[in-house]
């Protein structure tokens, strides 16, 4: 089963410290070697994005930054696991990297199974 794992945090926390980048690089290299990592990436600030929504039959485009957002998606990974429980365990390891290498960081990981149509 494929899952989309998103990491959310406050946008104004600043740039991640080099220690997190270093730990993340090692983690991703080891995870990729298992064959379960399909794709991963970080996202630019919301000021570089837009939201397109439908409301009342109209299409509305909002450019970033999005004042109403308290948390933003900072990165994502598409991963393969045998179960949601395994995906949760993997997300806990990923969040622990942030806790260990970015003092004061607060955020979360949302895991969504990708439909196999």
Short mmCIF file of N, CA, C and O in Angstrom, two decimals, residues 36-111:
data_model
loop_
_atom_site.label_atom_id
_atom_site.label_comp_id
_atom_site.label_asym_id
_atom_site.label_seq_id
_atom_site.Cartn_x
_atom_site.Cartn_y
_atom_site.Cartn_z
N UNK A 36 11.16 1.12 0.09
CA UNK A 36 9.82 1.58 0.46
C UNK A 36 9.60 3.07 0.19
O UNK A 36 8.49 3.54 0.29
N UNK A 37 10.65 3.81 -0.14
CA UNK A 37 10.52 5.23 -0.42
C UNK A 37 10.28 5.43 -1.91
O UNK A 37 11.11 5.06 -2.73
N UNK A 38 9.13 5.99 -2.27
CA UNK A 38 8.78 6.21 -3.67
C UNK A 38 9.24 7.59 -4.11
O UNK A 38 9.83 7.76 -5.18
N UNK A 39 8.94 8.62 -3.30
CA UNK A 39 9.27 10.00 -3.65
C UNK A 39 9.24 10.85 -2.39
O UNK A 39 8.54 10.53 -1.44
N UNK A 40 9.99 11.92 -2.38
CA UNK A 40 9.97 12.83 -1.24
C UNK A 40 10.33 14.23 -1.72
O UNK A 40 10.93 14.39 -2.79
N UNK A 41 9.95 15.23 -0.95
CA UNK A 41 10.30 16.59 -1.29
C UNK A 41 9.90 17.58 -0.22
O UNK A 41 9.02 17.31 0.59
N UNK A 42 10.59 18.69 -0.20
CA UNK A 42 10.23 19.79 0.68
C UNK A 42 9.46 20.82 -0.13
O UNK A 42 9.55 20.87 -1.36
N UNK A 43 8.68 21.64 0.55
CA UNK A 43 7.88 22.64 -0.12
C UNK A 43 8.36 24.03 0.24
O UNK A 43 8.78 24.29 1.37
N UNK A 44 8.27 24.96 -0.72
CA UNK A 44 8.64 26.34 -0.49
C UNK A 44 7.56 27.01 0.38
O UNK A 44 6.46 26.48 0.54
N UNK A 45 7.84 28.19 0.93
CA UNK A 45 6.84 28.89 1.76
C UNK A 45 5.55 29.14 1.00
O UNK A 45 5.53 29.17 -0.25
N UNK A 46 4.47 29.38 1.74
CA UNK A 46 3.17 29.60 1.11
C UNK A 46 3.17 30.83 0.21
O UNK A 46 2.34 30.93 -0.69
N UNK A 47 4.10 31.77 0.42
CA UNK A 47 4.17 32.95 -0.45
C UNK A 47 4.49 32.57 -1.89
O UNK A 47 4.26 33.35 -2.80
N UNK A 48 4.99 31.36 -2.09
CA UNK A 48 5.31 30.89 -3.44
C UNK A 48 4.20 30.02 -4.01
O UNK A 48 4.38 29.37 -5.04
N UNK A 49 3.02 29.99 -3.33
CA UNK A 49 1.95 29.12 -3.78
C UNK A 49 0.63 29.85 -3.96
O UNK A 49 0.55 31.07 -3.86
N UNK A 50 -0.40 29.08 -4.23
CA UNK A 50 -1.75 29.63 -4.41
C UNK A 50 -2.75 28.54 -4.03
O UNK A 50 -2.42 27.36 -3.99
N UNK A 51 -3.98 28.97 -3.74
CA UNK A 51 -5.07 28.06 -3.49
C UNK A 51 -6.16 28.33 -4.51
O UNK A 51 -6.52 29.48 -4.75
N UNK A 52 -6.66 27.29 -5.13
CA UNK A 52 -7.77 27.40 -6.08
C UNK A 52 -8.94 26.66 -5.48
O UNK A 52 -8.82 25.47 -5.17
N UNK A 53 -10.06 27.36 -5.26
CA UNK A 53 -11.20 26.71 -4.62
C UNK A 53 -12.49 27.05 -5.37
O UNK A 53 -12.55 28.07 -6.07
N UNK A 54 -13.48 26.19 -5.18
CA UNK A 54 -14.80 26.42 -5.73
C UNK A 54 -15.72 26.85 -4.61
O UNK A 54 -15.72 26.25 -3.53
N UNK A 55 -16.51 27.92 -4.84
CA UNK A 55 -17.46 28.41 -3.85
C UNK A 55 -18.60 29.09 -4.57
O UNK A 55 -18.36 30.01 -5.38
N UNK A 56 -19.81 28.62 -4.33
CA UNK A 56 -20.99 29.22 -4.96
C UNK A 56 -20.93 29.17 -6.48
O UNK A 56 -21.42 30.09 -7.13
N UNK A 57 -20.34 28.14 -7.02
CA UNK A 57 -20.26 28.00 -8.47
C UNK A 57 -19.16 28.83 -9.11
O UNK A 57 -19.02 28.85 -10.33
N UNK A 58 -18.37 29.51 -8.30
CA UNK A 58 -17.27 30.34 -8.80
C UNK A 58 -15.93 29.68 -8.46
O UNK A 58 -15.81 28.97 -7.46
N UNK A 59 -14.96 29.94 -9.29
CA UNK A 59 -13.60 29.50 -9.01
C UNK A 59 -12.86 30.70 -8.44
O UNK A 59 -12.81 31.77 -9.06
N UNK A 60 -12.28 30.53 -7.25
CA UNK A 60 -11.59 31.62 -6.55
C UNK A 60 -10.13 31.23 -6.36
O UNK A 60 -9.83 30.14 -5.87
N UNK A 61 -9.24 32.12 -6.75
CA UNK A 61 -7.80 31.88 -6.60
C UNK A 61 -7.27 32.83 -5.53
O UNK A 61 -7.49 34.04 -5.59
N UNK A 62 -6.59 32.27 -4.52
CA UNK A 62 -5.95 33.06 -3.47
C UNK A 62 -4.45 32.84 -3.56
O UNK A 62 -3.99 31.70 -3.47
N UNK A 63 -3.71 33.92 -3.75
CA UNK A 63 -2.25 33.81 -3.74
C UNK A 63 -1.76 33.74 -2.30
O UNK A 63 -2.39 34.28 -1.39
N UNK A 64 -0.62 33.10 -2.10
CA UNK A 64 -0.05 33.06 -0.77
C UNK A 64 0.59 34.39 -0.42
O UNK A 64 0.78 35.22 -1.32
N UNK A 65 0.99 34.68 0.80
CA UNK A 65 0.81 33.80 1.96
C UNK A 65 -0.63 33.81 2.44
O UNK A 65 -1.36 34.76 2.20
N UNK A 66 -1.00 32.75 3.11
CA UNK A 66 -2.37 32.54 3.52
C UNK A 66 -2.49 32.88 5.00
O UNK A 66 -2.11 32.10 5.87
N UNK A 67 -3.06 34.05 5.28
CA UNK A 67 -3.13 34.55 6.65
C UNK A 67 -3.93 33.64 7.56
O UNK A 67 -3.66 33.56 8.76
N UNK A 68 -4.92 32.93 7.03
CA UNK A 68 -5.76 32.08 7.88
C UNK A 68 -5.10 30.77 8.27
O UNK A 68 -5.55 30.08 9.16
N UNK A 69 -4.01 30.44 7.63
CA UNK A 69 -3.33 29.17 7.92
C UNK A 69 -2.46 29.31 9.17
O UNK A 69 -1.68 30.25 9.29
N UNK A 70 -2.61 28.39 10.11
CA UNK A 70 -1.73 28.38 11.28
C UNK A 70 -0.62 27.37 11.10
O UNK A 70 0.45 27.53 11.68
N UNK A 71 -0.85 26.32 10.32
CA UNK A 71 0.18 25.33 10.01
C UNK A 71 0.21 25.15 8.50
O UNK A 71 -0.81 25.29 7.83
N UNK A 72 1.38 24.86 7.99
CA UNK A 72 1.53 24.64 6.57
C UNK A 72 2.22 23.30 6.35
O UNK A 72 2.93 22.80 7.23
N UNK A 73 2.02 22.74 5.18
CA UNK A 73 2.70 21.49 4.82
C UNK A 73 4.10 21.87 4.36
O UNK A 73 4.27 22.63 3.41
N UNK A 74 5.11 21.39 5.07
CA UNK A 74 6.50 21.72 4.77
C UNK A 74 7.20 20.72 3.88
O UNK A 74 8.20 21.03 3.24
N UNK A 75 6.67 19.52 3.84
CA UNK A 75 7.30 18.49 3.03
C UNK A 75 6.40 17.28 2.94
O UNK A 75 5.39 17.17 3.63
N UNK A 76 6.78 16.36 2.06
CA UNK A 76 5.97 15.17 1.87
C UNK A 76 6.86 14.00 1.49
O UNK A 76 8.01 14.18 1.06
N UNK A 77 6.32 12.82 1.67
CA UNK A 77 6.97 11.61 1.17
C UNK A 77 5.88 10.66 0.72
O UNK A 77 4.82 10.59 1.35
N UNK A 78 6.12 9.97 -0.35
CA UNK A 78 5.25 8.88 -0.76
C UNK A 78 6.01 7.61 -0.44
O UNK A 78 7.14 7.42 -0.90
N UNK A 79 5.39 6.79 0.39
CA UNK A 79 6.07 5.61 0.92
C UNK A 79 5.19 4.38 0.74
O UNK A 79 3.98 4.48 0.56
N UNK A 80 5.82 3.21 0.79
CA UNK A 80 5.08 1.96 0.70
C UNK A 80 5.25 1.20 2.00
O UNK A 80 6.37 1.00 2.48
N UNK A 81 4.13 0.81 2.58
CA UNK A 81 4.11 0.00 3.80
C UNK A 81 3.05 -1.09 3.63
O UNK A 81 2.16 -0.98 2.79
N UNK A 82 3.12 -2.09 4.49
CA UNK A 82 2.14 -3.17 4.45
C UNK A 82 0.83 -2.80 5.14
O UNK A 82 -0.19 -3.44 4.92
N UNK A 83 0.87 -1.78 6.03
CA UNK A 83 -0.33 -1.43 6.78
C UNK A 83 -0.25 0.01 7.26
O UNK A 83 0.84 0.61 7.26
N UNK A 84 -1.38 0.55 7.69
CA UNK A 84 -1.41 1.89 8.28
C UNK A 84 -0.56 1.92 9.55
O UNK A 84 0.14 2.89 9.81
N UNK A 85 -0.60 0.83 10.32
CA UNK A 85 0.19 0.78 11.55
C UNK A 85 1.68 0.92 11.24
O UNK A 85 2.41 1.62 11.96
N UNK A 86 2.14 0.28 10.18
CA UNK A 86 3.55 0.41 9.78
C UNK A 86 3.86 1.84 9.34
O UNK A 86 4.92 2.38 9.63
N UNK A 87 2.91 2.46 8.61
CA UNK A 87 3.10 3.84 8.16
C UNK A 87 3.17 4.79 9.35
O UNK A 87 3.98 5.72 9.37
N UNK A 88 2.34 4.55 10.36
CA UNK A 88 2.37 5.38 11.57
C UNK A 88 3.71 5.22 12.28
O UNK A 88 4.31 6.21 12.73
N UNK A 89 4.21 4.01 12.36
CA UNK A 89 5.52 3.78 13.00
C UNK A 89 6.62 4.53 12.23
O UNK A 89 7.50 5.15 12.85
N UNK A 90 6.55 4.50 10.90
CA UNK A 90 7.53 5.23 10.11
C UNK A 90 7.43 6.73 10.32
O UNK A 90 8.44 7.43 10.43
N UNK A 91 6.21 7.24 10.41
CA UNK A 91 6.01 8.68 10.63
C UNK A 91 6.52 9.09 12.01
O UNK A 91 7.07 10.18 12.18
N UNK A 92 6.35 8.23 12.99
CA UNK A 92 6.87 8.53 14.33
C UNK A 92 8.39 8.66 14.29
O UNK A 92 8.95 9.56 14.92
N UNK A 93 9.07 7.78 13.56
CA UNK A 93 10.53 7.88 13.42
C UNK A 93 10.92 9.21 12.77
O UNK A 93 11.87 9.86 13.18
N UNK A 94 10.16 9.60 11.74
CA UNK A 94 10.46 10.84 11.01
C UNK A 94 10.25 12.06 11.90
O UNK A 94 11.09 12.97 11.92
N UNK A 95 9.18 12.08 12.65
CA UNK A 95 8.91 13.20 13.57
C UNK A 95 9.96 13.23 14.68
O UNK A 95 10.39 14.30 15.11
N UNK A 96 10.41 12.06 15.12
CA UNK A 96 11.44 12.02 16.17
C UNK A 96 12.73 12.69 15.70
O UNK A 96 13.43 13.33 16.49
N UNK A 97 13.05 12.58 14.39
CA UNK A 97 14.22 13.28 13.84
C UNK A 97 14.09 14.78 14.08
O UNK A 97 15.07 15.44 14.45
N UNK A 98 12.90 15.32 13.86
CA UNK A 98 12.67 16.75 14.08
C UNK A 98 12.84 17.10 15.56
O UNK A 98 13.47 18.09 15.91
N UNK A 99 12.26 16.29 16.42
CA UNK A 99 12.35 16.54 17.87
C UNK A 99 13.81 16.50 18.33
O UNK A 99 14.25 17.34 19.12
N UNK A 100 14.56 15.54 17.79
CA UNK A 100 15.95 15.35 18.22
C UNK A 100 16.89 16.43 17.68
O UNK A 100 17.91 16.73 18.32
N UNK A 101 16.60 16.99 16.50
CA UNK A 101 17.57 17.87 15.83
C UNK A 101 17.09 19.30 15.61
O UNK A 101 17.81 20.10 15.02
N UNK A 102 15.88 19.63 16.04
CA UNK A 102 15.38 21.00 15.88
C UNK A 102 14.72 21.41 17.19
O UNK A 102 13.50 21.26 17.38
N UNK A 103 15.52 21.94 18.13
CA UNK A 103 14.98 22.31 19.44
C UNK A 103 13.78 23.26 19.32
O UNK A 103 13.85 24.24 18.59
N UNK A 104 12.71 22.94 20.02
CA UNK A 104 11.53 23.78 20.04
C UNK A 104 10.57 23.56 18.87
O UNK A 104 9.50 24.16 18.84
N UNK A 105 10.95 22.70 17.93
CA UNK A 105 10.07 22.47 16.78
C UNK A 105 8.76 21.84 17.23
O UNK A 105 8.73 20.96 18.08
N UNK A 106 7.68 22.32 16.65
CA UNK A 106 6.37 21.74 16.89
C UNK A 106 5.71 21.50 15.55
O UNK A 106 5.74 22.37 14.67
N UNK A 107 5.13 20.34 15.39
CA UNK A 107 4.47 20.02 14.14
C UNK A 107 3.82 18.66 14.21
O UNK A 107 3.69 18.08 15.28
N UNK A 108 3.41 18.18 13.07
CA UNK A 108 2.73 16.89 13.02
C UNK A 108 2.92 16.27 11.65
O UNK A 108 3.36 16.92 10.70
N UNK A 109 2.60 15.00 11.59
CA UNK A 109 2.63 14.29 10.32
C UNK A 109 1.24 13.73 10.06
O UNK A 109 0.67 13.07 10.93
N UNK A 110 0.71 14.01 8.90
CA UNK A 110 -0.57 13.44 8.48
C UNK A 110 -0.28 12.34 7.48
O UNK A 110 0.53 12.53 6.56
N UNK A 111 -0.91 11.21 7.66
CA UNK A 111 -0.69 10.05 6.80
C UNK A 111 -2.00 9.72 6.10
O UNK A 111 -3.02 9.55 6.76
#
